[in-house]
mmCIF file of C-alpha atoms in Angstrom:
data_model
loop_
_atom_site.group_PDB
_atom_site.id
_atom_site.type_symbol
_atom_site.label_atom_id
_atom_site.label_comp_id
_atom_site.label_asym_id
_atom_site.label_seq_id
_atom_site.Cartn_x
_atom_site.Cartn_y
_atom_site.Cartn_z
ATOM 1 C CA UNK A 1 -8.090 14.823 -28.892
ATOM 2 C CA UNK A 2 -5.434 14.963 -31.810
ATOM 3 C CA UNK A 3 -2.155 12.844 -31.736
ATOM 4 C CA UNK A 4 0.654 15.244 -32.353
ATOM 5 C CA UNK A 5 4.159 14.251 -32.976
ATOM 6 C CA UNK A 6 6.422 14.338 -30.292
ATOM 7 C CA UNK A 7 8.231 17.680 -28.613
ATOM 8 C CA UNK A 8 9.455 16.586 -25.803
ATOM 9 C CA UNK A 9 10.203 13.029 -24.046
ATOM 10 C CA UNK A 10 9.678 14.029 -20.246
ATOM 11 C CA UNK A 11 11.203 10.305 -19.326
ATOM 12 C CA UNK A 12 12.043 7.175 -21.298
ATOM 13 C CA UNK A 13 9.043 4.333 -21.660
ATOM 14 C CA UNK A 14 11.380 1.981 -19.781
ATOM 15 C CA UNK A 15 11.118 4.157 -16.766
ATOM 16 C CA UNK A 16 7.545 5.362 -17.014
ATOM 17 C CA UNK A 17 6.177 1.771 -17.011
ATOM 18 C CA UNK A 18 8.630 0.370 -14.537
ATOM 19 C CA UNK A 19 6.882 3.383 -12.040
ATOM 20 C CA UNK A 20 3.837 2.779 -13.363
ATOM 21 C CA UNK A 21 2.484 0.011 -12.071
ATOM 22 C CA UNK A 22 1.738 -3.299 -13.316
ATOM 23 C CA UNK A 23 0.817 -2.944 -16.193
ATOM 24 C CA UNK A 24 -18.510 4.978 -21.439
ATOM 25 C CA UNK A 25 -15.022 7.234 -21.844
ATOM 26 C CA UNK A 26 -15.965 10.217 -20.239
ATOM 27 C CA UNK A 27 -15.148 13.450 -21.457
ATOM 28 C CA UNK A 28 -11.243 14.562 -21.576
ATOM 29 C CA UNK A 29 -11.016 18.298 -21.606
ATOM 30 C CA UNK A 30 -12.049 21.052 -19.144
ATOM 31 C CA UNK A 31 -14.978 20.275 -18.096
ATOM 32 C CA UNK A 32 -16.098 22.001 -14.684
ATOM 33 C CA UNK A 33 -15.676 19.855 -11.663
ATOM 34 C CA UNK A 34 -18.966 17.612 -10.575
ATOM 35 C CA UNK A 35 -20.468 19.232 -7.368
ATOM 36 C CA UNK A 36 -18.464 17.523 -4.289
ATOM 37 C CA UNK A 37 -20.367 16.693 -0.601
ATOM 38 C CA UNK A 38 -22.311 18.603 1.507
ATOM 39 C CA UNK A 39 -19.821 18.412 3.701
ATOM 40 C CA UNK A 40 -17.069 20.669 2.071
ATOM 41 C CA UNK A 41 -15.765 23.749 2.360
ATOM 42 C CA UNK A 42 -13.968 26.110 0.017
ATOM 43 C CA UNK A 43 -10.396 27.182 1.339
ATOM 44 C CA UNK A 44 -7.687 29.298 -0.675
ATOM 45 C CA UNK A 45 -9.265 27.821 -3.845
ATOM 46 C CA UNK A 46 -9.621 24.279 -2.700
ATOM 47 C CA UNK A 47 -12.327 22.392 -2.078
ATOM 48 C CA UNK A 48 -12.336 20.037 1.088
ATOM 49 C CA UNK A 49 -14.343 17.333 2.523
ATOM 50 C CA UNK A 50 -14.311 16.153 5.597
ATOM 51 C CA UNK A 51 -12.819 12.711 6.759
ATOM 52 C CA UNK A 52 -12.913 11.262 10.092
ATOM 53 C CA UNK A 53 -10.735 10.220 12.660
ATOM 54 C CA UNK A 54 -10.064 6.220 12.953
ATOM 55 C CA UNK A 55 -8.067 5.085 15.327
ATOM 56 C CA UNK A 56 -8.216 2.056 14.823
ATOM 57 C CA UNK A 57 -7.746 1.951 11.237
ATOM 58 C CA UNK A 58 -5.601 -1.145 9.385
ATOM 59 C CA UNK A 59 -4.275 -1.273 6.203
ATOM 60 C CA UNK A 60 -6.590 -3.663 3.640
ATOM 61 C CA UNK A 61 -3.268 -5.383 2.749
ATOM 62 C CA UNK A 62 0.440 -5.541 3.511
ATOM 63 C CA UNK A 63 3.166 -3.578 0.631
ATOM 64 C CA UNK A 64 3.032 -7.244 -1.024
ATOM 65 C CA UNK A 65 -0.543 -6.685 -1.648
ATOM 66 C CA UNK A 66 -1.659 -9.529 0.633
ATOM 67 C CA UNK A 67 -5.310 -8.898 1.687
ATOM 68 C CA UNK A 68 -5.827 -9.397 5.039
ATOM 69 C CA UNK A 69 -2.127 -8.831 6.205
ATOM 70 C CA UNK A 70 -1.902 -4.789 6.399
ATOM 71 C CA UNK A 71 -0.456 -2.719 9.493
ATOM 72 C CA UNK A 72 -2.127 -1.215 12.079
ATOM 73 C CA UNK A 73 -1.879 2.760 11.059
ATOM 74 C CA UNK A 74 -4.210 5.049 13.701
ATOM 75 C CA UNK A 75 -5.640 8.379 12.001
ATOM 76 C CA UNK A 76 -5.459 9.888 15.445
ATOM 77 C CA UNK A 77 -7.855 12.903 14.329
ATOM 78 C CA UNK A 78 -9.940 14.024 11.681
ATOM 79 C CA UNK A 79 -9.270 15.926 8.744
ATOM 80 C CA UNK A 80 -10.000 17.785 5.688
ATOM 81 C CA UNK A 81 -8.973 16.152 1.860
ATOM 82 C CA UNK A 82 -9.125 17.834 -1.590
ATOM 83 C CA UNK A 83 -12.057 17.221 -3.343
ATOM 84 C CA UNK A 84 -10.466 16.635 -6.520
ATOM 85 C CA UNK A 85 -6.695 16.305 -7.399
ATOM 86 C CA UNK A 86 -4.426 19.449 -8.032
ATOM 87 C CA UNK A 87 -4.992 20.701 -11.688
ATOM 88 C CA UNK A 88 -2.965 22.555 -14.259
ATOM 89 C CA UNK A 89 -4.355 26.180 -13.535
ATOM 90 C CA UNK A 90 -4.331 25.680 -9.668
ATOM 91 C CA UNK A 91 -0.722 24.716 -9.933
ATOM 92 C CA UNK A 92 0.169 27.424 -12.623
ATOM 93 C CA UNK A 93 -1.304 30.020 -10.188
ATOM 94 C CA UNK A 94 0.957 29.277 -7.781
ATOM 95 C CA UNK A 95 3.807 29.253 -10.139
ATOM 96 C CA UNK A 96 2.972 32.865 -11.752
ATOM 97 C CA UNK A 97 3.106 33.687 -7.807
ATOM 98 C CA UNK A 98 6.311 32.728 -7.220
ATOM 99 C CA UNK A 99 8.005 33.732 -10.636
ATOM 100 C CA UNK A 100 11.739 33.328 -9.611
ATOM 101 C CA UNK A 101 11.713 30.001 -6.967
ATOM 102 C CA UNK A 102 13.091 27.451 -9.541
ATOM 103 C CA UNK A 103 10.176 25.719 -8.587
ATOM 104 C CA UNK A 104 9.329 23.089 -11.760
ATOM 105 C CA UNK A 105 7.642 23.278 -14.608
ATOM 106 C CA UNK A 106 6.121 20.575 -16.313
ATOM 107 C CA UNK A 107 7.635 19.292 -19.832
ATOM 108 C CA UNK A 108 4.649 18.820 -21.435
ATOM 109 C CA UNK A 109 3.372 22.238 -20.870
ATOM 110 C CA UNK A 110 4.113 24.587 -23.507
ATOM 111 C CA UNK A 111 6.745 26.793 -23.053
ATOM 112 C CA UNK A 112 5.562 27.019 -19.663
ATOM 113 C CA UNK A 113 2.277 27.396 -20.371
ATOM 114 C CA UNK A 114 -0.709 24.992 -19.544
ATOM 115 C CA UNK A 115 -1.776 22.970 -22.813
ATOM 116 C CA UNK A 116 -5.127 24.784 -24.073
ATOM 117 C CA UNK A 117 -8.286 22.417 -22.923
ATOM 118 C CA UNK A 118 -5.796 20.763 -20.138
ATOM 119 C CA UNK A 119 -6.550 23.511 -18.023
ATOM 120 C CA UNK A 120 -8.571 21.583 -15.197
ATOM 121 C CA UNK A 121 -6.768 18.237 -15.714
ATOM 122 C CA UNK A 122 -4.361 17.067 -12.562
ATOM 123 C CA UNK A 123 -1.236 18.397 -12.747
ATOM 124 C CA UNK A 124 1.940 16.094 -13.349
ATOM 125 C CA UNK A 125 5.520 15.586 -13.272
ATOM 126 C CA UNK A 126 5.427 17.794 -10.072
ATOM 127 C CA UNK A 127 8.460 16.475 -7.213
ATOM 128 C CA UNK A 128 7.594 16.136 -3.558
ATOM 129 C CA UNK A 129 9.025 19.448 -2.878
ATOM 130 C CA UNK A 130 7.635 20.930 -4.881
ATOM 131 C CA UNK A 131 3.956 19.766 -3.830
ATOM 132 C CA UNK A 132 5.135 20.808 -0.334
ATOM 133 C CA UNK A 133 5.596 24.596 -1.472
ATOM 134 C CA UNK A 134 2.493 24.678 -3.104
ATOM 135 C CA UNK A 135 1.071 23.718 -0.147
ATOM 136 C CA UNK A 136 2.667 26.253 2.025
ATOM 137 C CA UNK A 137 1.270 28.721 -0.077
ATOM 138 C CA UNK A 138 -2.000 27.506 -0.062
ATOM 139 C CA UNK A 139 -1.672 27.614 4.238
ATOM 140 C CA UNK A 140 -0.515 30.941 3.390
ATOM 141 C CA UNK A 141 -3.538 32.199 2.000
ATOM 142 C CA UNK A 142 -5.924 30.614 4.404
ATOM 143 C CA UNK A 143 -5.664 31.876 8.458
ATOM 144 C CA UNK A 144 -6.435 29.030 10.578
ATOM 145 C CA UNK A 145 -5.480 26.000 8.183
ATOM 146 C CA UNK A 146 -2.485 24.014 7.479
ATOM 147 C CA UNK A 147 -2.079 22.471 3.992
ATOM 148 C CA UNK A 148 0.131 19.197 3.575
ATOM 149 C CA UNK A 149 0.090 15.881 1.328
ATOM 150 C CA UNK A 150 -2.017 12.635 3.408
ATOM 151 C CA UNK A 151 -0.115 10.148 5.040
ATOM 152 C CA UNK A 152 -1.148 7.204 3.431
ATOM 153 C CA UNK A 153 -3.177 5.736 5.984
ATOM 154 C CA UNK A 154 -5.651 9.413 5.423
ATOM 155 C CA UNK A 155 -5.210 8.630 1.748
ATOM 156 C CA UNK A 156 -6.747 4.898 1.970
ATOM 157 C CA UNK A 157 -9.225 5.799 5.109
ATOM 158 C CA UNK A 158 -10.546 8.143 2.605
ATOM 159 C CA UNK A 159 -10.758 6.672 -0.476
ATOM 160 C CA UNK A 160 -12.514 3.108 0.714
ATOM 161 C CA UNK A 161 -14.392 4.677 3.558
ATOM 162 C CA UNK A 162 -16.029 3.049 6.446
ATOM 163 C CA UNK A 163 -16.748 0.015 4.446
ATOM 164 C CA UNK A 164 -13.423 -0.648 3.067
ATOM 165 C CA UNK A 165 -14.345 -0.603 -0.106
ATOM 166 C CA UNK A 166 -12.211 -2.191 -3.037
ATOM 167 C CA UNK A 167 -13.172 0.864 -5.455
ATOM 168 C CA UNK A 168 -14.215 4.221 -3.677
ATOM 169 C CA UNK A 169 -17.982 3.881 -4.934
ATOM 170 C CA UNK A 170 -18.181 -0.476 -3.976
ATOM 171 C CA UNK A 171 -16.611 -3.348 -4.222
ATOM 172 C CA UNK A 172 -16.917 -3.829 -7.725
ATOM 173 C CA UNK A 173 -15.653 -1.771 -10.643
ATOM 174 C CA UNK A 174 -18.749 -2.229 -13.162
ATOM 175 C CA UNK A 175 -16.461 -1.275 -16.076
ATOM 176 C CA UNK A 176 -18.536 -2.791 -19.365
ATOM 177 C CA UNK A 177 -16.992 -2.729 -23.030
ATOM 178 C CA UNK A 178 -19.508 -3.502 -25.636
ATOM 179 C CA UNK A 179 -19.705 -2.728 -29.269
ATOM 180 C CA UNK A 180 -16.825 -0.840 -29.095
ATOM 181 C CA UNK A 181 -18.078 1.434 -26.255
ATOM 182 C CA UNK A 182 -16.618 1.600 -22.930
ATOM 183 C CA UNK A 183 -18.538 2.731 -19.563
ATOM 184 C CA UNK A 184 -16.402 3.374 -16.889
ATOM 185 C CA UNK A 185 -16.273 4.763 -13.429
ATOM 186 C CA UNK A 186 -12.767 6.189 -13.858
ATOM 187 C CA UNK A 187 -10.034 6.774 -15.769
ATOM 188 C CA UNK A 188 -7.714 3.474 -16.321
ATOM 189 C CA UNK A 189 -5.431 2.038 -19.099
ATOM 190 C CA UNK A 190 -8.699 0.700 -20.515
ATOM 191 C CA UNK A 191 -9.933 4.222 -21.289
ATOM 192 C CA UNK A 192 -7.051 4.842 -23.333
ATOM 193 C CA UNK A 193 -7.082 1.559 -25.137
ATOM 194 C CA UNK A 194 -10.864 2.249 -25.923
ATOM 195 C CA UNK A 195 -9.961 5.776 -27.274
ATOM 196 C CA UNK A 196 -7.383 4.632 -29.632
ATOM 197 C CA UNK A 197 -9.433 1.195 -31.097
ATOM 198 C CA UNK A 198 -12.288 3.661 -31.475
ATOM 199 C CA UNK A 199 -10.311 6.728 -33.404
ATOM 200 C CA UNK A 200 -7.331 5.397 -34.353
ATOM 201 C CA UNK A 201 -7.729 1.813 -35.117
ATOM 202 C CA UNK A 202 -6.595 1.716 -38.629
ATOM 203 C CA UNK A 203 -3.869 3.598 -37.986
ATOM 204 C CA UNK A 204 -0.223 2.100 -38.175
ATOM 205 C CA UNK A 205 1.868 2.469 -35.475
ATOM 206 C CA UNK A 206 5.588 1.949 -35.308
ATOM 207 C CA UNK A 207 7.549 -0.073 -32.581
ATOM 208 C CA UNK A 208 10.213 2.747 -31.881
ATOM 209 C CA UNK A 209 11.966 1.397 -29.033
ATOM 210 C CA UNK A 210 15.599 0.113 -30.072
ATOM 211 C CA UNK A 211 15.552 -2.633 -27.698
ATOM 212 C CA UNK A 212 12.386 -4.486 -28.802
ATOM 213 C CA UNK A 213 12.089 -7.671 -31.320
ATOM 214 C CA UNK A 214 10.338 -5.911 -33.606
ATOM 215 C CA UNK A 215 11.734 -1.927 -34.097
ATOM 216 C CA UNK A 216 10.886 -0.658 -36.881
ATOM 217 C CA UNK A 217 7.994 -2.589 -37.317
ATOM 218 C CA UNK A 218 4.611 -1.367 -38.043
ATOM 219 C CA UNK A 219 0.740 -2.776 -37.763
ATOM 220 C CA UNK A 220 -2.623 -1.005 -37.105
ATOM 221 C CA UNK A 221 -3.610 -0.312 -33.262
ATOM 222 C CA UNK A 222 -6.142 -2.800 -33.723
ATOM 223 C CA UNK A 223 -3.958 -5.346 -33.972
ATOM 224 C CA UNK A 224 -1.747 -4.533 -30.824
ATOM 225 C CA UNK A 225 -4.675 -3.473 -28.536
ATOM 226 C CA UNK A 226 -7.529 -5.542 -27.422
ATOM 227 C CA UNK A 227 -10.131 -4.677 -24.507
ATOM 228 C CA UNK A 228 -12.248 -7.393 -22.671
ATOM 229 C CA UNK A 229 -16.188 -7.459 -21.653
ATOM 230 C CA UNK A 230 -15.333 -6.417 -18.344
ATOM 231 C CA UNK A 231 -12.422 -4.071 -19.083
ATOM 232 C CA UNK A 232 -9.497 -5.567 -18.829
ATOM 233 C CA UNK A 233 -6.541 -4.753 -21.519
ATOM 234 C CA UNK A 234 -3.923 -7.009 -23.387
ATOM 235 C CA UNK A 235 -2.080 -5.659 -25.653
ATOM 236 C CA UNK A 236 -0.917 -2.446 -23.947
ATOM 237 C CA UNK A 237 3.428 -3.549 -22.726
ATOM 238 C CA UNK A 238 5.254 -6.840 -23.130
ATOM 239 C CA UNK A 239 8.374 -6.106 -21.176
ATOM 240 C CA UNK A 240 9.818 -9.508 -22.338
ATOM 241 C CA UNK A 241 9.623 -8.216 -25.698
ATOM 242 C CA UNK A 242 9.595 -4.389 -25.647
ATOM 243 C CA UNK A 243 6.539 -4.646 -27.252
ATOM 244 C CA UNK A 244 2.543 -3.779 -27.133
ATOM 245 C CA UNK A 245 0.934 -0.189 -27.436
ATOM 246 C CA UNK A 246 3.700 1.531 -24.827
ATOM 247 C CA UNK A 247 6.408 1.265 -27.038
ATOM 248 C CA UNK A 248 5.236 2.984 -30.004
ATOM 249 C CA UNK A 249 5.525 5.873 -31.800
ATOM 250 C CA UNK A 250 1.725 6.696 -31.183
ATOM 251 C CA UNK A 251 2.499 6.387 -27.283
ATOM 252 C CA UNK A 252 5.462 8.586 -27.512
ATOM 253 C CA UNK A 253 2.734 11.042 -29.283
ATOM 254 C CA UNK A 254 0.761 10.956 -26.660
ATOM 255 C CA UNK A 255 3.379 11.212 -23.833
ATOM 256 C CA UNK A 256 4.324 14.316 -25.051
ATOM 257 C CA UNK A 257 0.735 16.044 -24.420
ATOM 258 C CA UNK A 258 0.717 14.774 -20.308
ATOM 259 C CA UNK A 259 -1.146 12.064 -21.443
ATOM 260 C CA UNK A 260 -4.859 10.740 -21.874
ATOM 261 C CA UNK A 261 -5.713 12.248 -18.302
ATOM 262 C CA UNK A 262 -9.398 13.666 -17.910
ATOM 263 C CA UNK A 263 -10.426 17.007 -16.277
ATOM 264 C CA UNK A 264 -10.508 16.505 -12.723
ATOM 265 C CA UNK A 265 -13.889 15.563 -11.664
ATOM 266 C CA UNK A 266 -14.952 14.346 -14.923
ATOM 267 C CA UNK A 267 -16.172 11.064 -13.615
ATOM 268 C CA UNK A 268 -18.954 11.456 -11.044
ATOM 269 C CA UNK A 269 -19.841 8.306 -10.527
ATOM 270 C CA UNK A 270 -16.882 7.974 -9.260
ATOM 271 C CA UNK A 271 -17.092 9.645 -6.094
ATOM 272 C CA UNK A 272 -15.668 8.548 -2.797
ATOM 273 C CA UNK A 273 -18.204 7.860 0.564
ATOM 274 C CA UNK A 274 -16.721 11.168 1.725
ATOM 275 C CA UNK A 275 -16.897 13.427 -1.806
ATOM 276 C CA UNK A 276 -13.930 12.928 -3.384
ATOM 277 C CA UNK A 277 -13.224 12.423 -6.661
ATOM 278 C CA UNK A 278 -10.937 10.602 -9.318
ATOM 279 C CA UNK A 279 -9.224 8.608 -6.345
ATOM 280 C CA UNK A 280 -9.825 5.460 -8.654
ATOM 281 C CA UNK A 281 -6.842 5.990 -11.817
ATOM 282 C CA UNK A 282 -6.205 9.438 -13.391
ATOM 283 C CA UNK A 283 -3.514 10.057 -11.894
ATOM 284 C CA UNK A 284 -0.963 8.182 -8.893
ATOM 285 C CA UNK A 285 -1.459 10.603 -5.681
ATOM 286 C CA UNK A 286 1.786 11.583 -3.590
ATOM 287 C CA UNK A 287 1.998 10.563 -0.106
ATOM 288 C CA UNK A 288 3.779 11.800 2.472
ATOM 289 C CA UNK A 289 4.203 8.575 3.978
ATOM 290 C CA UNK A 290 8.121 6.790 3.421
ATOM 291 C CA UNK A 291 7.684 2.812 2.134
ATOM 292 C CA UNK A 292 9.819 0.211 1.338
ATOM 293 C CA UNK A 293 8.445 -0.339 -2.413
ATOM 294 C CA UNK A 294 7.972 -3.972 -3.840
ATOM 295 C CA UNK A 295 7.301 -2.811 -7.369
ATOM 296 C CA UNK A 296 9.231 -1.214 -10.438
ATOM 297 C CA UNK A 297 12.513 0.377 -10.258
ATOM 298 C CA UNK A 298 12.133 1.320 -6.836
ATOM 299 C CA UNK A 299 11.399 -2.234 -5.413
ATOM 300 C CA UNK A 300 13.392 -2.649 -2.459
ATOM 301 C CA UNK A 301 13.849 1.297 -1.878
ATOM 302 C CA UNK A 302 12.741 3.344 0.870
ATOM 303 C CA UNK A 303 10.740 6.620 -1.033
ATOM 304 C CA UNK A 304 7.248 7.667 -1.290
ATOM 305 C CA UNK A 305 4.068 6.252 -1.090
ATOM 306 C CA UNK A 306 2.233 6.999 -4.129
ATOM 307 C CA UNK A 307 -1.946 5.633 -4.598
ATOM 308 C CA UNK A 308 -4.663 5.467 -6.730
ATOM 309 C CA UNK A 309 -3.228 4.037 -10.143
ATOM 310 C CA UNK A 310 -3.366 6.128 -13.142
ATOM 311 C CA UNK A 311 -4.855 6.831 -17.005
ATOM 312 C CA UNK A 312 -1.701 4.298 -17.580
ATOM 313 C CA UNK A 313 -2.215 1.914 -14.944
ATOM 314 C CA UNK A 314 -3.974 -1.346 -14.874
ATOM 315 C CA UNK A 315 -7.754 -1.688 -13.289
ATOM 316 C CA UNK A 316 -5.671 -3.672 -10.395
ATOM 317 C CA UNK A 317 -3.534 -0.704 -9.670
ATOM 318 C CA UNK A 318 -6.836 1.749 -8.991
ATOM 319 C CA UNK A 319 -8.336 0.012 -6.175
ATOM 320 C CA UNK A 320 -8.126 1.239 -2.645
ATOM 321 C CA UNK A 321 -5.988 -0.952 -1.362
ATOM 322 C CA UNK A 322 -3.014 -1.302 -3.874
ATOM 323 C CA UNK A 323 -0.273 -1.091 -2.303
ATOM 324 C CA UNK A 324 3.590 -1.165 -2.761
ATOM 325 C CA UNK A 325 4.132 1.734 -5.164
ATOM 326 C CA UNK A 326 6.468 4.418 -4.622
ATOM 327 C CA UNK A 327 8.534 7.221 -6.284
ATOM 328 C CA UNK A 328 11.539 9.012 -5.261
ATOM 329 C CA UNK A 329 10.695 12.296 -4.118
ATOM 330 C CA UNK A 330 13.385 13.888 -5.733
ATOM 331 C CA UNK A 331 11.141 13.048 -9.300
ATOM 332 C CA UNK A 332 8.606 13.946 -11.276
ATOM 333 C CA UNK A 333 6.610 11.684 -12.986
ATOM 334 C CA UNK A 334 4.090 11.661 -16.222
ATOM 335 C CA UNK A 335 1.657 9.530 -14.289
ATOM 336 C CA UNK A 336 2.084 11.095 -10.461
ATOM 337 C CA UNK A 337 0.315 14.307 -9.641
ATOM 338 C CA UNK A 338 -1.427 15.015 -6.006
ATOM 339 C CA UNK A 339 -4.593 16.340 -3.865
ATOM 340 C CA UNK A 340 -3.855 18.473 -0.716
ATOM 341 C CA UNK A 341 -5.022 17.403 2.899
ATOM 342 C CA UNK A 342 -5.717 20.208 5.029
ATOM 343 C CA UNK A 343 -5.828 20.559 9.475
ATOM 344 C CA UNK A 344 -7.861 23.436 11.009
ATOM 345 C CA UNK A 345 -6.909 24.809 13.807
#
């Protein structure tokens, strides 16, 4: 991937990490989705699997992240999930169908065209609206199925399975970093960090945020990023400081491509119980499901459910039962995109 200056700033660093989340790399362009369950189907250009009814299914943890204290939530029937979260192309297709609906476009496409090799990569900065049109058009296409966003109890159910899993594949992550080489199971802040110590380590980069101790500053990633044995990253935002790798000029770079997500897929051994994929980081997944938030700017609000942390988010953020994020609907964000759930009648 090449660093390219700047274009466009979709949203200031100061609200990307406070939505965030608290604060070997597999391949990041198109590459064509891994093969998903048995037990799928194809419908209007998605592919489903199948996820069963619980009804007596209970959160992991409460919205404060306390294990053992979650809600009861019944998934009175079952139902169908995307496969894989809603890419660039999928999402442009809709868009060239409905040419005059003000529906958005993302800011780091360009000129309203998909980014060339981000073709099969989720799809971000897309509001909660907007996610609900697409999926009316999807039902549209497809007689005898309704297309919607999960509630968040579908989106957990699924993605820890009947094991209640921490990570969608166990219960541990198995992330290694060792001479310089990171294996992974999905797509974290760690994969980033990796990517830039690896290609860009000598290279300066400039603390560009006004605010922070040391604007104007520059030193060499490697001195700003550092990634442990078992993939953990320091290094990457001081908010006390407006420092680490976030607030630099190389970030702002990067920003302004979508980011250091990976083609949808990409990471097979990342695959839910039930066949889907990347719901361990890549990108946050909308919910349809209305929370009181405990963290970022939206702590204390009543707005979306989002899940599944994020290329930017930390390795706590991407387990299955992370809780307490949320966006305003009304928003689109550079680390939020979102996988359909689908009824048949």
């Amino acid at each position: 991937m090449t660093v390219v200056p700047p274009h466009q700033q979709p949203l200031g660093r100061r609200k990307l990490f406070r939505i965030a989340g608290a604060g070997a790399v597999a391949s990041l362009l198109g590459a064509a989705p891994a093969v998903a369950a048995a037990d799928s189907v194809s419908v209007a250009g998605q592919t489903l699997v199948s996820a069963p009814a619980d009804p007596d299914f209970v959160f992991t943890a409460d919205l404060s992240n306390t294990t053992g204290a979650g809600e009861a939530s019944p998934i009175a029937a079952p139902y169908w999930l995307g496969a894989y979260q809603v890419t660039n192309a999928q999402y442009a297709a809709f868009l060239d169908d409905n040419p005059n609906a003000g529906y958005t476009v993302p800011s780091y496409w360009d000129d309203g065209t998909v980014p060339a090799g981000k073709e099969q990569h989720p799809v971000l900065q897309v509001a909660l609206a907007d996610t609900g049109a697409f999926c009316d058009w999807l039902t549209g296409q497809a007689d005898g199925w309704t297309f919607r966003l999960p509630t968040e109890a579908e989106w957990e159910s699924a993605a820890r399975g009947p094991d209640s899993y921490a990570y969608p594949w166990g219960d541990t992550a198995g992330t290694t970093y060792t001479d310089s080489v990171l294996t992974s199971r999905y797509n974290y802040n760690a994969v980033c960090a990796a990517y830039y110590l690896a290609d860009y380590g000598s290279v300066e980069a400039t603390y560009d945020e006004p605010d922070s101790t040391r604007y104007g500053e520059s030193e060499p990633v490697s001195e700003i990023l550092t990634v442990s044995a078992t993939g953990g990253v320091t290094g990457w935002i001081y908010h006390d400081t407006w420092t680490g790798f976030v607030y630099t000029d190389l970030f702002d770079a990067l920003m302004a491509t979508g980011g250091l997500t990976s083609a949808v897929g990409a990471y097979a051994d990342g695959v839910s119980v039930y066949g889907a994929y990347d719901m361990a980081g890549n990108c946050f997944e909308w919910t349809s499901s209305v929370v009181t938030a405990t963290n970022g700017q939206e702590a204390g609000l009543d707005v979306n459910a989002v899940r599944g942390g994020s290329w930017y988010a930390t390795l706590r953020s991407c387990t299955t039962h992370y809780r307490g994020e949320g966006r305003d609907g009304s928003g689109g964000y550079p680390t939020v995109g979102f996988r359909v759930a689908a009824d048949q009648s």
